[in-house]
Short mmCIF file of C-alpha atoms in Angstrom, two decimals:
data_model
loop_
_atom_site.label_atom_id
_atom_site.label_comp_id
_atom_site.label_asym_id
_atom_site.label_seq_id
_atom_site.Cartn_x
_atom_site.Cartn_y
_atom_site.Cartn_z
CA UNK Y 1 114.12 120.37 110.99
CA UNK Y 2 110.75 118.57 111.93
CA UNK Y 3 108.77 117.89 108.50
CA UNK Y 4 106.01 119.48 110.44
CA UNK Y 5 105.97 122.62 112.77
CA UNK Y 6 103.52 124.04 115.24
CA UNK Y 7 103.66 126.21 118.43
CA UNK Y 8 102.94 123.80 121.20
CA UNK Y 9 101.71 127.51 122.98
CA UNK Y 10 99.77 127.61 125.42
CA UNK Y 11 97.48 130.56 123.56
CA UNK Y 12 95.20 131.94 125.72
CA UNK Y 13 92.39 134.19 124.22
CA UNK Y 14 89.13 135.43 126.02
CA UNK Y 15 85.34 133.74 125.40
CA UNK Y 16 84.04 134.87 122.14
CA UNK Y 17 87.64 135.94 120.29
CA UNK Y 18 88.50 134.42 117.03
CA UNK Y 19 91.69 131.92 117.13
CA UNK Y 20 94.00 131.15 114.98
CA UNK Y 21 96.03 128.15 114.63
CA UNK Y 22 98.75 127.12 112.17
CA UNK Y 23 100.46 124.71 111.11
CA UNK Y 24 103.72 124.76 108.35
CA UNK Y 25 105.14 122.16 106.94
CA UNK Y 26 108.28 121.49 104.62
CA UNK Y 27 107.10 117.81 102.28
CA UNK Y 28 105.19 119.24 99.55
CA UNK Y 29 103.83 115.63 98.85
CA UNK Y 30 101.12 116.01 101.57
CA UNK Y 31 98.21 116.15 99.98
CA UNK Y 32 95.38 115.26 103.02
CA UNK Y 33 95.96 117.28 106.24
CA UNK Y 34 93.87 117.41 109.24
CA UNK Y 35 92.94 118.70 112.29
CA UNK Y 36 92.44 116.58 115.89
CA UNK Y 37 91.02 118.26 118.93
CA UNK Y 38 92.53 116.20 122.01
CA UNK Y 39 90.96 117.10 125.49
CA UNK Y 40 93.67 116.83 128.78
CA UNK Y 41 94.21 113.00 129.74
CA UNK Y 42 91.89 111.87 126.24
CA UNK Y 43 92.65 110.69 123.12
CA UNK Y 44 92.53 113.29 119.96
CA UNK Y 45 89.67 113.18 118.05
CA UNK Y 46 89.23 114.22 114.30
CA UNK Y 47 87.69 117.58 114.34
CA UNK Y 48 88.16 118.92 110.50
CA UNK Y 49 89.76 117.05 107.00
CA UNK Y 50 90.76 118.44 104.24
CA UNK Y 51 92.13 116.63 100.69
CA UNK Y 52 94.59 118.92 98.97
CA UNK Y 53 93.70 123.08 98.75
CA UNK Y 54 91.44 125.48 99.68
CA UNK Y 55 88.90 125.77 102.66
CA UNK Y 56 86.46 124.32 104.50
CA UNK Y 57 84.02 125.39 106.84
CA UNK Y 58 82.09 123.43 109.71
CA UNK Y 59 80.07 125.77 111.98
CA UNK Y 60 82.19 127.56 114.16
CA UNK Y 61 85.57 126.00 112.24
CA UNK Y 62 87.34 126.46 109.53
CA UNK Y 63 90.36 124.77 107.69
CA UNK Y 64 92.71 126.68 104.94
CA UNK Y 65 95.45 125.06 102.91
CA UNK Y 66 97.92 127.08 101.15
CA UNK Y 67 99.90 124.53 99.77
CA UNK Y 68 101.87 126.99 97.73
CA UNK Y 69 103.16 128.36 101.00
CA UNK Y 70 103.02 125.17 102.58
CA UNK Y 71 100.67 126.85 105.72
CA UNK Y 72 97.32 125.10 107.13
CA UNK Y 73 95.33 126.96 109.40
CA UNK Y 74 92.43 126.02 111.46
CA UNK Y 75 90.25 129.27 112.79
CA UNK Y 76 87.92 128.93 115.59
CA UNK Y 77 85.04 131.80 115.39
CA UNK Y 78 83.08 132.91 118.69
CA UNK Y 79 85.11 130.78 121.03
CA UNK Y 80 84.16 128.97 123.88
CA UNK Y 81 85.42 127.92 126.97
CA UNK Y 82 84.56 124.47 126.30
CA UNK Y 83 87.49 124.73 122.96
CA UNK Y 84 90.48 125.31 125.14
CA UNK Y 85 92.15 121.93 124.38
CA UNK Y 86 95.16 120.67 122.63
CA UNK Y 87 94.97 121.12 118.68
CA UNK Y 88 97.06 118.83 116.40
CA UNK Y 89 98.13 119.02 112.64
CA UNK Y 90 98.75 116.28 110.74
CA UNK Y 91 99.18 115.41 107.32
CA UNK Y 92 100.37 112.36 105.23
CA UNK Y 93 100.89 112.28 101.26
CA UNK Y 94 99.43 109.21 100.69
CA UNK Y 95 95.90 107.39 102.57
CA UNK Y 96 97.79 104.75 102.77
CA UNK Y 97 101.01 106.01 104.39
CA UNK Y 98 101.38 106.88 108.35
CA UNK Y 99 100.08 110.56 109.29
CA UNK Y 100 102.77 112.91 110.28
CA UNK Y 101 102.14 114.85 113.17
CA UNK Y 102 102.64 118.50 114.73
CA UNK Y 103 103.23 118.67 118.21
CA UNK Y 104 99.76 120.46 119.14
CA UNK Y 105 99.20 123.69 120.95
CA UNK Y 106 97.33 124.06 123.68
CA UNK Y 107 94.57 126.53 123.54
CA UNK Y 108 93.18 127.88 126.71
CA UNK Y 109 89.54 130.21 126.46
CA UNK Y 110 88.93 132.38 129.70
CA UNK Y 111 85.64 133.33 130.39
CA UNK H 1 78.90 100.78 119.99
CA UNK H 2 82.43 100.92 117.83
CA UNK H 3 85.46 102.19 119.06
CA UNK H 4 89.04 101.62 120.36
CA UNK H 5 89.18 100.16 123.79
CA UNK H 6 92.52 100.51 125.60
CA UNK H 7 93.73 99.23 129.27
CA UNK H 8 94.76 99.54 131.92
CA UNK H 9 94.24 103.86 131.96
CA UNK H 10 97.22 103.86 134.48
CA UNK H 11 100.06 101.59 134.72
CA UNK H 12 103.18 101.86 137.00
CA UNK H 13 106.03 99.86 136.26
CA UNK H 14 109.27 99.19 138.45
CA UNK H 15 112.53 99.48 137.08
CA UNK H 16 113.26 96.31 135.44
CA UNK H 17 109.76 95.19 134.33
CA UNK H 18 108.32 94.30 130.77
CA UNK H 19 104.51 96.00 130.99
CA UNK H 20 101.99 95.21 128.02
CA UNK H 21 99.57 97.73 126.73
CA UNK H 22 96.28 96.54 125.48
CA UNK H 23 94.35 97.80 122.18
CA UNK H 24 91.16 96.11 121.19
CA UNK H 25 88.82 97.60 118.29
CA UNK H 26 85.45 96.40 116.65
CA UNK H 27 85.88 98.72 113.89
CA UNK H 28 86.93 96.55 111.06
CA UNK H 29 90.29 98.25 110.45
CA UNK H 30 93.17 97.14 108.54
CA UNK H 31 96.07 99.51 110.27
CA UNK H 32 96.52 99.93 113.75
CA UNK H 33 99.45 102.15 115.45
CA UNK H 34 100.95 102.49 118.69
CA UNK H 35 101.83 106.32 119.70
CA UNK H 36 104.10 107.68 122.40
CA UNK H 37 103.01 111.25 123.99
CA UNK H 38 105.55 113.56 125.86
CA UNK H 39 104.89 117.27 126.37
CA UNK H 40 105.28 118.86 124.22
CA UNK H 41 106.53 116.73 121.42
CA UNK H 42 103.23 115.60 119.73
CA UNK H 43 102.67 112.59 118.94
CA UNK H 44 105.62 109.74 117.99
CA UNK H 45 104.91 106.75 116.22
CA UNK H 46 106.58 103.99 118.02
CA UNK H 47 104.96 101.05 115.56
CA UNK H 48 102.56 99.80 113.19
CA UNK H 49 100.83 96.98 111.45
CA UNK H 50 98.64 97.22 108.61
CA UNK H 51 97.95 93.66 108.10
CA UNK H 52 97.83 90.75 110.84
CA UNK H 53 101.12 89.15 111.16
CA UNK H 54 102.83 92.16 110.09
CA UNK H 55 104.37 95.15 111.56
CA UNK H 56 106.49 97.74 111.11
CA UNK H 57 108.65 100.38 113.42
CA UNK H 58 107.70 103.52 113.48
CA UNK H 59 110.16 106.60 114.81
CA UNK H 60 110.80 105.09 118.27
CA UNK H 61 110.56 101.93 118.57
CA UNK H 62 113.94 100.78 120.80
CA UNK H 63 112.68 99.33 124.03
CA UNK H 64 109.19 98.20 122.40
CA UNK H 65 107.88 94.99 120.75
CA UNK H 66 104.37 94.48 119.53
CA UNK H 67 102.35 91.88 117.81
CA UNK H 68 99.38 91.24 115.67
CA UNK H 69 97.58 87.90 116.18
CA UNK H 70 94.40 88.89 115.03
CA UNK H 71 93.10 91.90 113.53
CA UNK H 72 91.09 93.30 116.59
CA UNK H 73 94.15 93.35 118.71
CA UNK H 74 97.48 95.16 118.83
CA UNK H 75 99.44 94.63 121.48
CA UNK H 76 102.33 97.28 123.01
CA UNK H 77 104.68 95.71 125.50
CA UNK H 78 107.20 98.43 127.13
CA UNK H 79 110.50 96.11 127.68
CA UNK H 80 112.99 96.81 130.15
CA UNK H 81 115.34 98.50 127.18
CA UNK H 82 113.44 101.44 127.19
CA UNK H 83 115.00 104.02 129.22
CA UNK H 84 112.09 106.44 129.49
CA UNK H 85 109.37 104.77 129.58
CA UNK H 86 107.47 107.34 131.38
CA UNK H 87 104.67 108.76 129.12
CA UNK H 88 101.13 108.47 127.54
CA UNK H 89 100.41 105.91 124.93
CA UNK H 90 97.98 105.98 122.73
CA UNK H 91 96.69 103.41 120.07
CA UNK H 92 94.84 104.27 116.86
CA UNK H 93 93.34 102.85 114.01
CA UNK H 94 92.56 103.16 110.60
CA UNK H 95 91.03 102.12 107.11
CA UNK H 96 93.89 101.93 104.37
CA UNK H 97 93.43 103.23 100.98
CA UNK H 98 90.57 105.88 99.40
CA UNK H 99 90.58 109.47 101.07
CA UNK H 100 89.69 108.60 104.34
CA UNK H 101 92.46 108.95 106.52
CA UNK H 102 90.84 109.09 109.46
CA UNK H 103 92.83 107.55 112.56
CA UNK H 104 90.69 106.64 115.64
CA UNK H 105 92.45 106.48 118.77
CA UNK H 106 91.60 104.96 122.08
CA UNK H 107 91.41 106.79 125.77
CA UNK H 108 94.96 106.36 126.17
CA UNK H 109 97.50 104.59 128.89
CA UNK H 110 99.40 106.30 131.67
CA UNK H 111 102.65 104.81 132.26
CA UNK H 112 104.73 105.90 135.09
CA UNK H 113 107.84 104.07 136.29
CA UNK H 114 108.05 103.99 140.04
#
């Protein structure tokens, strides 16, 4: 069992639908978990952070942690064609340990 | 402007050959990390190096050898031991310690074996 699991999809919603994306994960040591958006034939970018529990919102995005049931979450409100990309989890216990990576799902937005 | 510089974007490699990988930054960072992408699979950490003259292997790192001269530059040569070596590769970096994890990666390298 990978230490962290996500549905490599594709998920394909239409413009303007709210997404959901998860993430679970089996170490409960993690403590910072994040979320990278990485366009086709691009490197991922950091797109929302989160230390330990609880949410956090940035415009159209926003992050939960349940660390209880070991579930992130990133939710994408009012989506636009310019989202569909590949979104990756990953979370390390430590800031000074490696990250440890989902395997991204790809998100595709029809107009 | 900072960032992570990688090259070439595309490689092709014939059966047989060592390629090299570059990875420059002007960031300032401590760590830097070499990734493997297949479809997929996410990303796989083939190694690592969080302080120059010092690395360490990451998931995958058969068929791989890197080093770390100076602190800008990390190095990924592909070696003729690796099987597969078909993929994207991407390098990242990052600051060590506080709560900013943060990893910054480069554009990426296409490697196809021909």
């Amino acid at each position: 069992q990978k230490e962290v699991e996500q549905d490599p999809g594709p998920l394909s919603v239409p413009e303007g639908a709210i997404v959901s994306l998860n993430c679970t994960y089996s170490n409960s040591a993690f403590q910072y978990f994040m979320w990278y958006r990485q366009y086709s034939r691009k490197g991922p970018e950091l797109l929302m952070y989160t230390y330990s529990s609880g949410n956090k919102e940035d415009g159209r995005f926003t992050a939960q942690v349940d660390k209880s049931s070991k579930y992130i979450s990133l939710f994408i409100r009012d989506s636009q064609p310019s989202d569909s990309a590949t979104y990756l989890c990953a979370m390390t216990p430590d800031s000074n340990y490696q990250l440890i990576w989902g395997a991204g799902t790809k998100l595709i937005i029809k107009p | 402007d900072g960032g992570i510089t990688q090259s070439p974007k595309y490689l092709f490699r014939k059966e047989g050959q060592n390629v090299t990988l570059s990875c420059e930054q002007n960031l300032n960072h401590d760590a830097m990390y070499w990734y493997r992408q297949d479809p997929g699979q996410g990303l796989r950490l083939i190694y690592y190096s969080q302080i120059v003259n010092d690395f360490q292997k990451g998931d995958i790192a058969e068929g791989y050898s890197v080093s770390r001269e100076k602190k800008e530059s990390f190095p990924l040569t592909v070696t003729s031991a690796q099987k597969n070596p078909t993929a994207f590769y991407l390098c990242a970096s990052s600051i060590l310690g506080g709560l900013n994890t943060e990893a910054f990666f480069g554009q990426g390298t296409r490697l196809t074996v021909v």
